[in-house]
Amino acid sequence: DAKTTQPTSMDCAEGRAANLPCNHSTISGNEYVYWYRQIHSQGPQYIIHGLKNNETNEMASLIITEDRKSSTLILPHATLRDTAVYYCIVRDRGTSGSRLTFGEGTQLTVNP
Amino acid sequence: GAVVSQHPSWVICKSGTSVKIECRSLDFQATTMFWYRQFPKQSLMLMATSNEGSKATYEQGVEKDKFLINHASLTLSTLTVTSAHPEDSSFYICSVIRNSQETQYFGPGTRLLVL
């Protein structure tokens, strides 16, 4: 699976949008971009995933560039409970590629 | 998302004893379950991949005789840490997947402390 690069940490004011970038310049055509987050001392929580098109759900929006080499996770109105480590993972959904490889992620701190 | 449970949520044991951790997929039958380990201030590391009815596939550097995995049904996998030592103290997390095309969902984790 392709490697991803994320900033180590980011801060965001409560109520504002949090935009978390991820670079995946070696992504291949079969690979999806997944986002998970991990709140302290809990298991990772699935947020969203996408292949080429932008995606939105009740938690967040995922913007993928046209060349698919980078993406941005957007939390439209960050709350204190969104403070967590956010992981961007590229994954091949083929039969041999269901595993996830976690990098270091981005520690997002939402400040009051 | 899917609901995954782990039991126990935390356990303290003496060095040399064995500890069993259960992972249950509550929303669907999971063809594959994964076991991860996470040390403090580090990311998750995949330990093994478990398919129902077959032997688990272990990642490089993970001792299969020390970390016994049993995937007896499509909703239950167990991880047994045998002859635990203090260096095995960690946060153990399982995840489940209905099939390779779908999203992987994680359990809440089990914190193990070996004294």
PDB file of C-alpha atoms in Angstrom:
ATOM      1  CA  ASP A   1       0.000   0.000   0.000  1.00  0.00           C
ATOM      2  CA  ALA A   2       1.121   3.554  -0.714  1.00  0.00           C
ATOM      3  CA  LYS A   3       2.714   5.587   2.048  1.00  0.00           C
ATOM      4  CA  THR A   4       1.050   8.714   3.394  1.00  0.00           C
ATOM      5  CA  THR A   5       2.482  11.896   4.910  1.00  0.00           C
ATOM      6  CA  GLN A   6       0.603  13.973   7.450  1.00  0.00           C
ATOM      7  CA  PRO A   7       1.560  16.889   9.688  1.00  0.00           C
ATOM      8  CA  THR A   8       2.421  15.781  13.184  1.00  0.00           C
ATOM      9  CA  SER A   9       0.010  18.148  14.890  1.00  0.00           C
ATOM     10  CA  MET A  10      -2.582  20.830  14.235  1.00  0.00           C
ATOM     11  CA  ASP A  11      -4.694  23.159  16.325  1.00  0.00           C
ATOM     12  CA  CYS A  12      -8.180  24.376  15.626  1.00  0.00           C
ATOM     13  CA  ALA A  13     -10.606  26.689  17.406  1.00  0.00           C
ATOM     14  CA  GLU A  14     -13.869  25.212  18.567  1.00  0.00           C
ATOM     15  CA  GLY A  15     -16.650  25.874  16.073  1.00  0.00           C
ATOM     16  CA  ARG A  16     -14.271  26.470  13.193  1.00  0.00           C
ATOM     17  CA  ALA A  17     -13.546  24.091  10.338  1.00  0.00           C
ATOM     18  CA  ALA A  18     -10.608  21.750  10.772  1.00  0.00           C
ATOM     19  CA  ASN A  19      -8.789  20.925   7.549  1.00  0.00           C
ATOM     20  CA  LEU A  20      -6.396  17.994   7.837  1.00  0.00           C
ATOM     21  CA  PRO A  21      -4.098  17.409   4.863  1.00  0.00           C
ATOM     22  CA  CYS A  22      -2.597  14.154   3.675  1.00  0.00           C
ATOM     23  CA  ASN A  23      -0.098  13.479   0.914  1.00  0.00           C
ATOM     24  CA  HIS A  24      -0.160  10.145  -0.893  1.00  0.00           C
ATOM     25  CA  SER A  25       1.846  10.858  -4.029  1.00  0.00           C
ATOM     26  CA  THR A  26       2.506   7.169  -4.800  1.00  0.00           C
ATOM     27  CA  ILE A  27      -1.140   6.117  -4.688  1.00  0.00           C
ATOM     28  CA  SER A  28      -2.167   3.660  -7.379  1.00  0.00           C
ATOM     29  CA  GLY A  29      -5.421   3.400  -9.264  1.00  0.00           C
ATOM     30  CA  ASN A  30      -6.862   0.616  -7.101  1.00  0.00           C
ATOM     31  CA  GLU A  31      -6.170   2.306  -3.810  1.00  0.00           C
ATOM     32  CA  TYR A  32      -8.739   4.089  -1.702  1.00  0.00           C
ATOM     33  CA  VAL A  33      -8.064   6.861   0.811  1.00  0.00           C
ATOM     34  CA  TYR A  34      -9.385   6.053   4.285  1.00  0.00           C
ATOM     35  CA  TRP A  35      -9.551   8.290   7.341  1.00  0.00           C
ATOM     36  CA  TYR A  36      -9.788   7.036  10.894  1.00  0.00           C
ATOM     37  CA  ARG A  37      -9.370   8.831  14.173  1.00  0.00           C
ATOM     38  CA  GLN A  38      -8.324   7.626  17.588  1.00  0.00           C
ATOM     39  CA  ILE A  39      -9.422   9.385  20.713  1.00  0.00           C
ATOM     40  CA  HIS A  40      -7.111   8.797  23.626  1.00  0.00           C
ATOM     41  CA  SER A  41      -7.255   5.235  24.994  1.00  0.00           C
ATOM     42  CA  GLN A  42      -9.921   4.096  22.542  1.00  0.00           C
ATOM     43  CA  GLY A  43      -9.904   2.006  19.374  1.00  0.00           C
ATOM     44  CA  PRO A  44      -9.765   3.805  16.013  1.00  0.00           C
ATOM     45  CA  GLN A  45     -13.050   5.126  14.666  1.00  0.00           C
ATOM     46  CA  TYR A  46     -13.837   5.021  10.958  1.00  0.00           C
ATOM     47  CA  ILE A  47     -14.603   8.456   9.510  1.00  0.00           C
ATOM     48  CA  ILE A  48     -14.810   8.351   5.740  1.00  0.00           C
ATOM     49  CA  HIS A  49     -13.200   6.959   2.610  1.00  0.00           C
ATOM     50  CA  GLY A  50     -13.039   7.755  -1.099  1.00  0.00           C
ATOM     51  CA  LEU A  51     -11.472   6.769  -4.388  1.00  0.00           C
ATOM     52  CA  LYS A  52     -11.656   9.713  -6.782  1.00  0.00           C
ATOM     53  CA  ASN A  53     -14.689  11.804  -6.018  1.00  0.00           C
ATOM     54  CA  ASN A  54     -15.201  14.031  -3.031  1.00  0.00           C
ATOM     55  CA  GLU A  55     -17.232  12.394  -0.296  1.00  0.00           C
ATOM     56  CA  THR A  56     -19.353  13.716   2.553  1.00  0.00           C
ATOM     57  CA  ASN A  57     -21.071  12.048   5.454  1.00  0.00           C
ATOM     58  CA  GLU A  58     -22.432  13.084   8.821  1.00  0.00           C
ATOM     59  CA  MET A  59     -18.968  13.271  10.313  1.00  0.00           C
ATOM     60  CA  ALA A  60     -16.798  14.916   7.689  1.00  0.00           C
ATOM     61  CA  SER A  61     -15.991  15.717   4.088  1.00  0.00           C
ATOM     62  CA  LEU A  62     -13.153  14.253   2.068  1.00  0.00           C
ATOM     63  CA  ILE A  63     -11.645  16.261  -0.747  1.00  0.00           C
ATOM     64  CA  ILE A  64      -9.347  14.346  -3.088  1.00  0.00           C
ATOM     65  CA  THR A  65      -7.276  16.234  -5.651  1.00  0.00           C
ATOM     66  CA  GLU A  66      -7.779  15.438  -9.307  1.00  0.00           C
ATOM     67  CA  ASP A  67      -4.389  13.716  -9.560  1.00  0.00           C
ATOM     68  CA  ARG A  68      -5.220  11.791  -6.320  1.00  0.00           C
ATOM     69  CA  LYS A  69      -1.836  12.603  -4.851  1.00  0.00           C
ATOM     70  CA  SER A  70      -3.278  14.364  -1.852  1.00  0.00           C
ATOM     71  CA  SER A  71      -6.472  14.751   0.089  1.00  0.00           C
ATOM     72  CA  THR A  72      -7.993  16.865   2.857  1.00  0.00           C
ATOM     73  CA  LEU A  73     -10.321  15.785   5.607  1.00  0.00           C
ATOM     74  CA  ILE A  74     -12.663  18.544   6.664  1.00  0.00           C
ATOM     75  CA  LEU A  75     -14.484  18.651   9.979  1.00  0.00           C
ATOM     76  CA  PRO A  76     -16.889  21.512   9.290  1.00  0.00           C
ATOM     77  CA  HIS A  77     -17.540  22.631  12.855  1.00  0.00           C
ATOM     78  CA  ALA A  78     -14.932  21.201  15.181  1.00  0.00           C
ATOM     79  CA  THR A  79     -15.873  20.496  18.777  1.00  0.00           C
ATOM     80  CA  LEU A  80     -13.718  19.672  21.783  1.00  0.00           C
ATOM     81  CA  ARG A  81     -14.675  16.022  21.336  1.00  0.00           C
ATOM     82  CA  ASP A  82     -12.973  16.017  17.932  1.00  0.00           C
ATOM     83  CA  THR A  83      -9.579  16.222  19.643  1.00  0.00           C
ATOM     84  CA  ALA A  84      -7.870  13.012  18.510  1.00  0.00           C
ATOM     85  CA  VAL A  85      -5.157  11.532  16.334  1.00  0.00           C
ATOM     86  CA  TYR A  86      -6.338  11.416  12.732  1.00  0.00           C
ATOM     87  CA  TYR A  87      -4.938   8.753  10.435  1.00  0.00           C
ATOM     88  CA  CYS A  88      -4.949   8.938   6.654  1.00  0.00           C
ATOM     89  CA  ILE A  89      -4.472   5.474   5.171  1.00  0.00           C
ATOM     90  CA  VAL A  90      -4.263   4.322   1.588  1.00  0.00           C
ATOM     91  CA  ARG A  91      -5.639   0.862   1.028  1.00  0.00           C
ATOM     92  CA  ASP A  92      -6.105  -1.507  -1.872  1.00  0.00           C
ATOM     93  CA  ARG A  93      -9.517  -3.105  -1.520  1.00  0.00           C
ATOM     94  CA  GLY A  94      -8.606  -6.132  -3.589  1.00  0.00           C
ATOM     95  CA  THR A  95      -8.736  -9.598  -2.130  1.00  0.00           C
ATOM     96  CA  SER A  96      -5.139  -9.467  -1.019  1.00  0.00           C
ATOM     97  CA  GLY A  97      -5.230  -5.940   0.309  1.00  0.00           C
ATOM     98  CA  SER A  98      -7.708  -5.665   3.118  1.00  0.00           C
ATOM     99  CA  ARG A  99      -5.065  -4.767   5.704  1.00  0.00           C
ATOM    100  CA  LEU A 100      -4.538  -1.253   7.020  1.00  0.00           C
ATOM    101  CA  THR A 101      -1.104   0.190   7.687  1.00  0.00           C
ATOM    102  CA  PHE A 102      -1.146   3.007  10.223  1.00  0.00           C
ATOM    103  CA  GLY A 103       1.345   5.864  10.085  1.00  0.00           C
ATOM    104  CA  GLU A 104       1.876   8.382  12.862  1.00  0.00           C
ATOM    105  CA  GLY A 105      -1.200  10.461  12.048  1.00  0.00           C
ATOM    106  CA  THR A 106      -2.003  14.063  12.940  1.00  0.00           C
ATOM    107  CA  GLN A 107      -2.773  15.046  16.513  1.00  0.00           C
ATOM    108  CA  LEU A 108      -5.629  17.502  16.201  1.00  0.00           C
ATOM    109  CA  THR A 109      -6.286  19.638  19.248  1.00  0.00           C
ATOM    110  CA  VAL A 110      -9.507  21.616  19.292  1.00  0.00           C
ATOM    111  CA  ASN A 111      -9.214  24.579  21.615  1.00  0.00           C
ATOM    112  CA  PRO A 112     -12.105  26.329  23.369  1.00  0.00           C
TER     113      PRO A 112
ATOM    114  CA  GLY B   1     -20.320   1.959  11.702  1.00  0.00           C
ATOM    115  CA  ALA B   2     -20.266  -1.598  12.869  1.00  0.00           C
ATOM    116  CA  VAL B   3     -20.117  -2.504  16.533  1.00  0.00           C
ATOM    117  CA  VAL B   4     -17.158  -4.496  17.747  1.00  0.00           C
ATOM    118  CA  SER B   5     -16.685  -5.506  21.361  1.00  0.00           C
ATOM    119  CA  GLN B   6     -13.615  -6.610  23.260  1.00  0.00           C
ATOM    120  CA  HIS B   7     -13.409  -8.305  26.604  1.00  0.00           C
ATOM    121  CA  PRO B   8     -11.910  -7.540  28.984  1.00  0.00           C
ATOM    122  CA  SER B   9     -11.382  -3.821  28.545  1.00  0.00           C
ATOM    123  CA  TRP B  10      -8.383  -3.964  30.843  1.00  0.00           C
ATOM    124  CA  VAL B  11      -6.472  -6.672  32.649  1.00  0.00           C
ATOM    125  CA  ILE B  12      -3.593  -6.843  35.085  1.00  0.00           C
ATOM    126  CA  CYS B  13      -1.723 -10.106  35.423  1.00  0.00           C
ATOM    127  CA  LYS B  14       1.420 -11.532  36.937  1.00  0.00           C
ATOM    128  CA  SER B  15       4.447 -12.290  34.821  1.00  0.00           C
ATOM    129  CA  GLY B  16       4.337 -15.849  33.469  1.00  0.00           C
ATOM    130  CA  THR B  17       0.578 -16.167  33.329  1.00  0.00           C
ATOM    131  CA  SER B  18      -1.555 -16.310  30.188  1.00  0.00           C
ATOM    132  CA  VAL B  19      -4.240 -13.839  29.268  1.00  0.00           C
ATOM    133  CA  LYS B  20      -7.092 -14.332  26.795  1.00  0.00           C
ATOM    134  CA  ILE B  21      -8.719 -11.397  25.010  1.00  0.00           C
ATOM    135  CA  GLU B  22     -11.992 -11.799  23.128  1.00  0.00           C
ATOM    136  CA  CYS B  23     -13.113  -9.847  20.079  1.00  0.00           C
ATOM    137  CA  ARG B  24     -16.700 -10.035  18.887  1.00  0.00           C
ATOM    138  CA  SER B  25     -18.272  -8.675  15.732  1.00  0.00           C
ATOM    139  CA  LEU B  26     -21.807  -7.732  16.768  1.00  0.00           C
ATOM    140  CA  ASP B  27     -23.265  -6.370  13.534  1.00  0.00           C
ATOM    141  CA  PHE B  28     -22.131  -8.836  10.896  1.00  0.00           C
ATOM    142  CA  GLN B  29     -20.287 -12.045  10.257  1.00  0.00           C
ATOM    143  CA  ALA B  30     -16.676 -11.126   9.766  1.00  0.00           C
ATOM    144  CA  THR B  31     -14.666 -13.159   7.305  1.00  0.00           C
ATOM    145  CA  THR B  32     -11.480 -11.619   8.620  1.00  0.00           C
ATOM    146  CA  MET B  33     -10.424 -10.239  11.968  1.00  0.00           C
ATOM    147  CA  PHE B  34      -7.200  -8.392  12.685  1.00  0.00           C
ATOM    148  CA  TRP B  35      -5.204  -7.958  15.873  1.00  0.00           C
ATOM    149  CA  TYR B  36      -3.142  -4.837  16.493  1.00  0.00           C
ATOM    150  CA  ARG B  37      -0.892  -3.739  19.306  1.00  0.00           C
ATOM    151  CA  GLN B  38      -0.193  -0.173  20.332  1.00  0.00           C
ATOM    152  CA  PHE B  39       2.536   0.926  22.727  1.00  0.00           C
ATOM    153  CA  PRO B  40       2.337   4.321  24.471  1.00  0.00           C
ATOM    154  CA  LYS B  41       2.773   7.278  22.137  1.00  0.00           C
ATOM    155  CA  GLN B  42       3.121   4.983  19.135  1.00  0.00           C
ATOM    156  CA  SER B  43       0.882   4.067  16.246  1.00  0.00           C
ATOM    157  CA  LEU B  44      -0.992   0.803  15.799  1.00  0.00           C
ATOM    158  CA  MET B  45       1.044  -2.147  14.605  1.00  0.00           C
ATOM    159  CA  LEU B  46      -0.644  -5.087  12.930  1.00  0.00           C
ATOM    160  CA  MET B  47       0.163  -8.341  14.701  1.00  0.00           C
ATOM    161  CA  ALA B  48      -1.838 -10.905  12.775  1.00  0.00           C
ATOM    162  CA  THR B  49      -4.666 -11.502  10.358  1.00  0.00           C
ATOM    163  CA  SER B  50      -7.215 -14.126  11.273  1.00  0.00           C
ATOM    164  CA  ASN B  51      -9.619 -15.851   8.911  1.00  0.00           C
ATOM    165  CA  GLU B  52     -12.409 -18.033  10.265  1.00  0.00           C
ATOM    166  CA  GLY B  53     -11.554 -21.695  10.146  1.00  0.00           C
ATOM    167  CA  SER B  54      -7.946 -21.269   9.112  1.00  0.00           C
ATOM    168  CA  LYS B  55      -4.640 -20.476  10.751  1.00  0.00           C
ATOM    169  CA  ALA B  56      -3.787 -16.872  11.448  1.00  0.00           C
ATOM    170  CA  THR B  57      -1.163 -15.073   9.417  1.00  0.00           C
ATOM    171  CA  TYR B  58       1.378 -13.359  11.634  1.00  0.00           C
ATOM    172  CA  GLU B  59       3.389 -10.269  10.812  1.00  0.00           C
ATOM    173  CA  GLN B  60       7.133 -10.434  10.782  1.00  0.00           C
ATOM    174  CA  GLY B  61       8.556 -10.376  14.277  1.00  0.00           C
ATOM    175  CA  VAL B  62       5.364 -11.544  16.007  1.00  0.00           C
ATOM    176  CA  GLU B  63       5.776 -14.939  17.670  1.00  0.00           C
ATOM    177  CA  LYS B  64       2.862 -17.186  16.809  1.00  0.00           C
ATOM    178  CA  ASP B  65       3.530 -19.471  19.773  1.00  0.00           C
ATOM    179  CA  LYS B  66       3.350 -16.554  22.155  1.00  0.00           C
ATOM    180  CA  PHE B  67       0.300 -14.842  20.684  1.00  0.00           C
ATOM    181  CA  LEU B  68      -2.217 -17.587  20.019  1.00  0.00           C
ATOM    182  CA  ILE B  69      -5.139 -16.627  17.848  1.00  0.00           C
ATOM    183  CA  ASN B  70      -8.312 -18.657  17.561  1.00  0.00           C
ATOM    184  CA  HIS B  71     -10.989 -17.623  15.095  1.00  0.00           C
ATOM    185  CA  ALA B  72     -13.617 -20.203  15.897  1.00  0.00           C
ATOM    186  CA  SER B  73     -16.610 -18.481  14.375  1.00  0.00           C
ATOM    187  CA  LEU B  74     -17.478 -15.612  12.075  1.00  0.00           C
ATOM    188  CA  THR B  75     -18.230 -13.410  15.057  1.00  0.00           C
ATOM    189  CA  LEU B  76     -15.543 -14.337  17.575  1.00  0.00           C
ATOM    190  CA  SER B  77     -11.770 -14.257  17.613  1.00  0.00           C
ATOM    191  CA  THR B  78      -9.549 -14.662  20.644  1.00  0.00           C
ATOM    192  CA  LEU B  79      -5.981 -13.616  21.290  1.00  0.00           C
ATOM    193  CA  THR B  80      -4.120 -15.401  24.053  1.00  0.00           C
ATOM    194  CA  VAL B  81      -0.894 -13.888  25.310  1.00  0.00           C
ATOM    195  CA  THR B  82       0.976 -16.868  26.712  1.00  0.00           C
ATOM    196  CA  SER B  83       3.555 -16.586  29.480  1.00  0.00           C
ATOM    197  CA  ALA B  84       3.132 -12.842  29.568  1.00  0.00           C
ATOM    198  CA  HIS B  85       6.050 -10.622  30.505  1.00  0.00           C
ATOM    199  CA  PRO B  86       6.158  -6.913  31.373  1.00  0.00           C
ATOM    200  CA  GLU B  87       7.247  -6.052  27.825  1.00  0.00           C
ATOM    201  CA  ASP B  88       3.937  -7.479  26.594  1.00  0.00           C
ATOM    202  CA  SER B  89       2.119  -4.697  28.425  1.00  0.00           C
ATOM    203  CA  SER B  90       0.310  -2.813  25.695  1.00  0.00           C
ATOM    204  CA  PHE B  91      -3.023  -1.796  24.221  1.00  0.00           C
ATOM    205  CA  TYR B  92      -4.429  -4.634  22.114  1.00  0.00           C
ATOM    206  CA  ILE B  93      -7.049  -3.756  19.534  1.00  0.00           C
ATOM    207  CA  CYS B  94      -9.000  -5.982  17.192  1.00  0.00           C
ATOM    208  CA  SER B  95     -10.796  -5.069  14.001  1.00  0.00           C
ATOM    209  CA  VAL B  96     -13.287  -6.844  11.766  1.00  0.00           C
ATOM    210  CA  ILE B  97     -14.180  -6.765   8.134  1.00  0.00           C
ATOM    211  CA  ARG B  98     -17.130  -8.341   6.351  1.00  0.00           C
ATOM    212  CA  ASN B  99     -15.118  -8.899   3.205  1.00  0.00           C
ATOM    213  CA  SER B 100     -12.037  -7.376   1.626  1.00  0.00           C
ATOM    214  CA  GLN B 101     -14.083  -4.840  -0.305  1.00  0.00           C
ATOM    215  CA  GLU B 102     -15.526  -3.235   2.785  1.00  0.00           C
ATOM    216  CA  THR B 103     -14.527  -1.012   5.657  1.00  0.00           C
ATOM    217  CA  GLN B 104     -12.594  -2.264   8.649  1.00  0.00           C
ATOM    218  CA  TYR B 105     -14.121  -1.495  12.057  1.00  0.00           C
ATOM    219  CA  PHE B 106     -12.244  -1.508  15.335  1.00  0.00           C
ATOM    220  CA  GLY B 107     -12.976  -2.645  18.829  1.00  0.00           C
ATOM    221  CA  PRO B 108     -12.505  -0.431  21.887  1.00  0.00           C
ATOM    222  CA  GLY B 109      -9.227  -2.096  22.811  1.00  0.00           C
ATOM    223  CA  THR B 110      -7.917  -4.055  25.772  1.00  0.00           C
ATOM    224  CA  ARG B 111      -5.220  -2.614  27.981  1.00  0.00           C
ATOM    225  CA  LEU B 112      -2.888  -5.269  29.357  1.00  0.00           C
ATOM    226  CA  LEU B 113      -0.512  -4.617  32.231  1.00  0.00           C
ATOM    227  CA  VAL B 114       1.881  -7.385  33.173  1.00  0.00           C
ATOM    228  CA  LEU B 115       3.529  -7.015  36.557  1.00  0.00           C
TER     229      LEU B 115
END
